[in-house]
XYZ file of C-alpha atoms in Angstrom:
93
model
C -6.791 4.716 11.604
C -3.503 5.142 10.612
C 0.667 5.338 12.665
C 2.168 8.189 11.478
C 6.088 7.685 9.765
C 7.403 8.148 13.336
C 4.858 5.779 14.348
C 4.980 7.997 18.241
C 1.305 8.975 17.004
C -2.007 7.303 15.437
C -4.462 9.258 13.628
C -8.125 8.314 14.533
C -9.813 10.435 12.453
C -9.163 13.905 11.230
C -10.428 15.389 14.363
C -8.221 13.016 16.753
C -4.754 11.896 17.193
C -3.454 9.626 19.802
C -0.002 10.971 20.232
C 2.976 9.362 22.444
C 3.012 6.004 21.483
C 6.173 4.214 23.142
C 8.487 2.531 21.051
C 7.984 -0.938 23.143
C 4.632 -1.387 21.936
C 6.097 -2.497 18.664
C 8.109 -4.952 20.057
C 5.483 -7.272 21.482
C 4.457 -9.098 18.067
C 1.500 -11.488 17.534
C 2.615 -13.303 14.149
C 4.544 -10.637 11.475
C 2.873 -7.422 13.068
C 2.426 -5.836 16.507
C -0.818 -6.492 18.609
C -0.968 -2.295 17.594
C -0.971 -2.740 14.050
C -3.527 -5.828 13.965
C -5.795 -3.543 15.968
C -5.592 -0.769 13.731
C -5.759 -2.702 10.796
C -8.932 -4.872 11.803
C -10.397 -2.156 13.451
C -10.752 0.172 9.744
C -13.984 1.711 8.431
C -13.976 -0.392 5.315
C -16.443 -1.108 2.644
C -17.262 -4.201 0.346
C -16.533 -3.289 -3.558
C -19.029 -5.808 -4.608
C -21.747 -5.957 -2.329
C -21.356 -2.455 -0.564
C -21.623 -3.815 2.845
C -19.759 -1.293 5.162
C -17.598 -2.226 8.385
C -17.421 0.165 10.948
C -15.703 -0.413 14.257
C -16.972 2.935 15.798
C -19.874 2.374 18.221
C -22.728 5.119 18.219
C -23.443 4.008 22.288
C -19.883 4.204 22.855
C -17.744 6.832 21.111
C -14.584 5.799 23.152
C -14.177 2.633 22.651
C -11.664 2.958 20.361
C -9.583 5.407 22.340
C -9.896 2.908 25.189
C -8.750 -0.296 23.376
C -5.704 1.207 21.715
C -4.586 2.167 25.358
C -5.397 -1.566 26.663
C -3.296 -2.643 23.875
C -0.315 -0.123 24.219
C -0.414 -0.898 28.233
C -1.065 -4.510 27.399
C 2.408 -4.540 24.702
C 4.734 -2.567 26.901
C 3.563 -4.548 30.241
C 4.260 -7.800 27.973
C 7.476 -6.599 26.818
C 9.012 -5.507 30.553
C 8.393 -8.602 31.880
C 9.694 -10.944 29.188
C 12.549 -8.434 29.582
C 12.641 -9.393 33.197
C 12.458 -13.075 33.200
C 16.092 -15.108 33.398
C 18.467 -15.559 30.722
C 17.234 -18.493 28.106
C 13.935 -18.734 30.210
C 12.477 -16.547 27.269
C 13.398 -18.193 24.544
């Protein structure tokens, strides 16, 4: 998975992009990177150089499942964001 440079869009594979991505979801930050950018960097087809052990996220019995956690975590971020937007000066700080 990768954000494109606009970072409005996410490239699954080469046969699907999740496009639309609001701005917000950047905001809401677990550490140095947005709960977005963890995702798509822990969830990464990746294989081990030495021992050749492959990770893949993607689940044969479920095909969705990554479509469906990137929205849980875009609705998650913004939802997040609004409301700490929301609460009373200094409360959020």
């Amino acid at each position: 998975m990768k954000l494109d440079t606009d970072r409005r869009s996410l490239r699954v594979n080469d046969s699907l992009i999740l496009s639309g991505i609001p701005p917000e979801v950047f905001a809401y930050r677990l550490g140095n990177r947005s709960a977005l950018e963890w995702v798509i960097d822990q969830y990464r087809v990746s294989e081990d150089a030495r021992s050749g052990i492959r990770s893949d996220p993607n689940r044969a019995d479920d095909p969705e499942y990554i479509v469906r956690l990137v929205g849980q975590v875009v609705r998650v971020s913004v939802g997040t964001v609004q409301l700490v937007a929301g609460l009373p000066e200094g409360f959020a700080g």
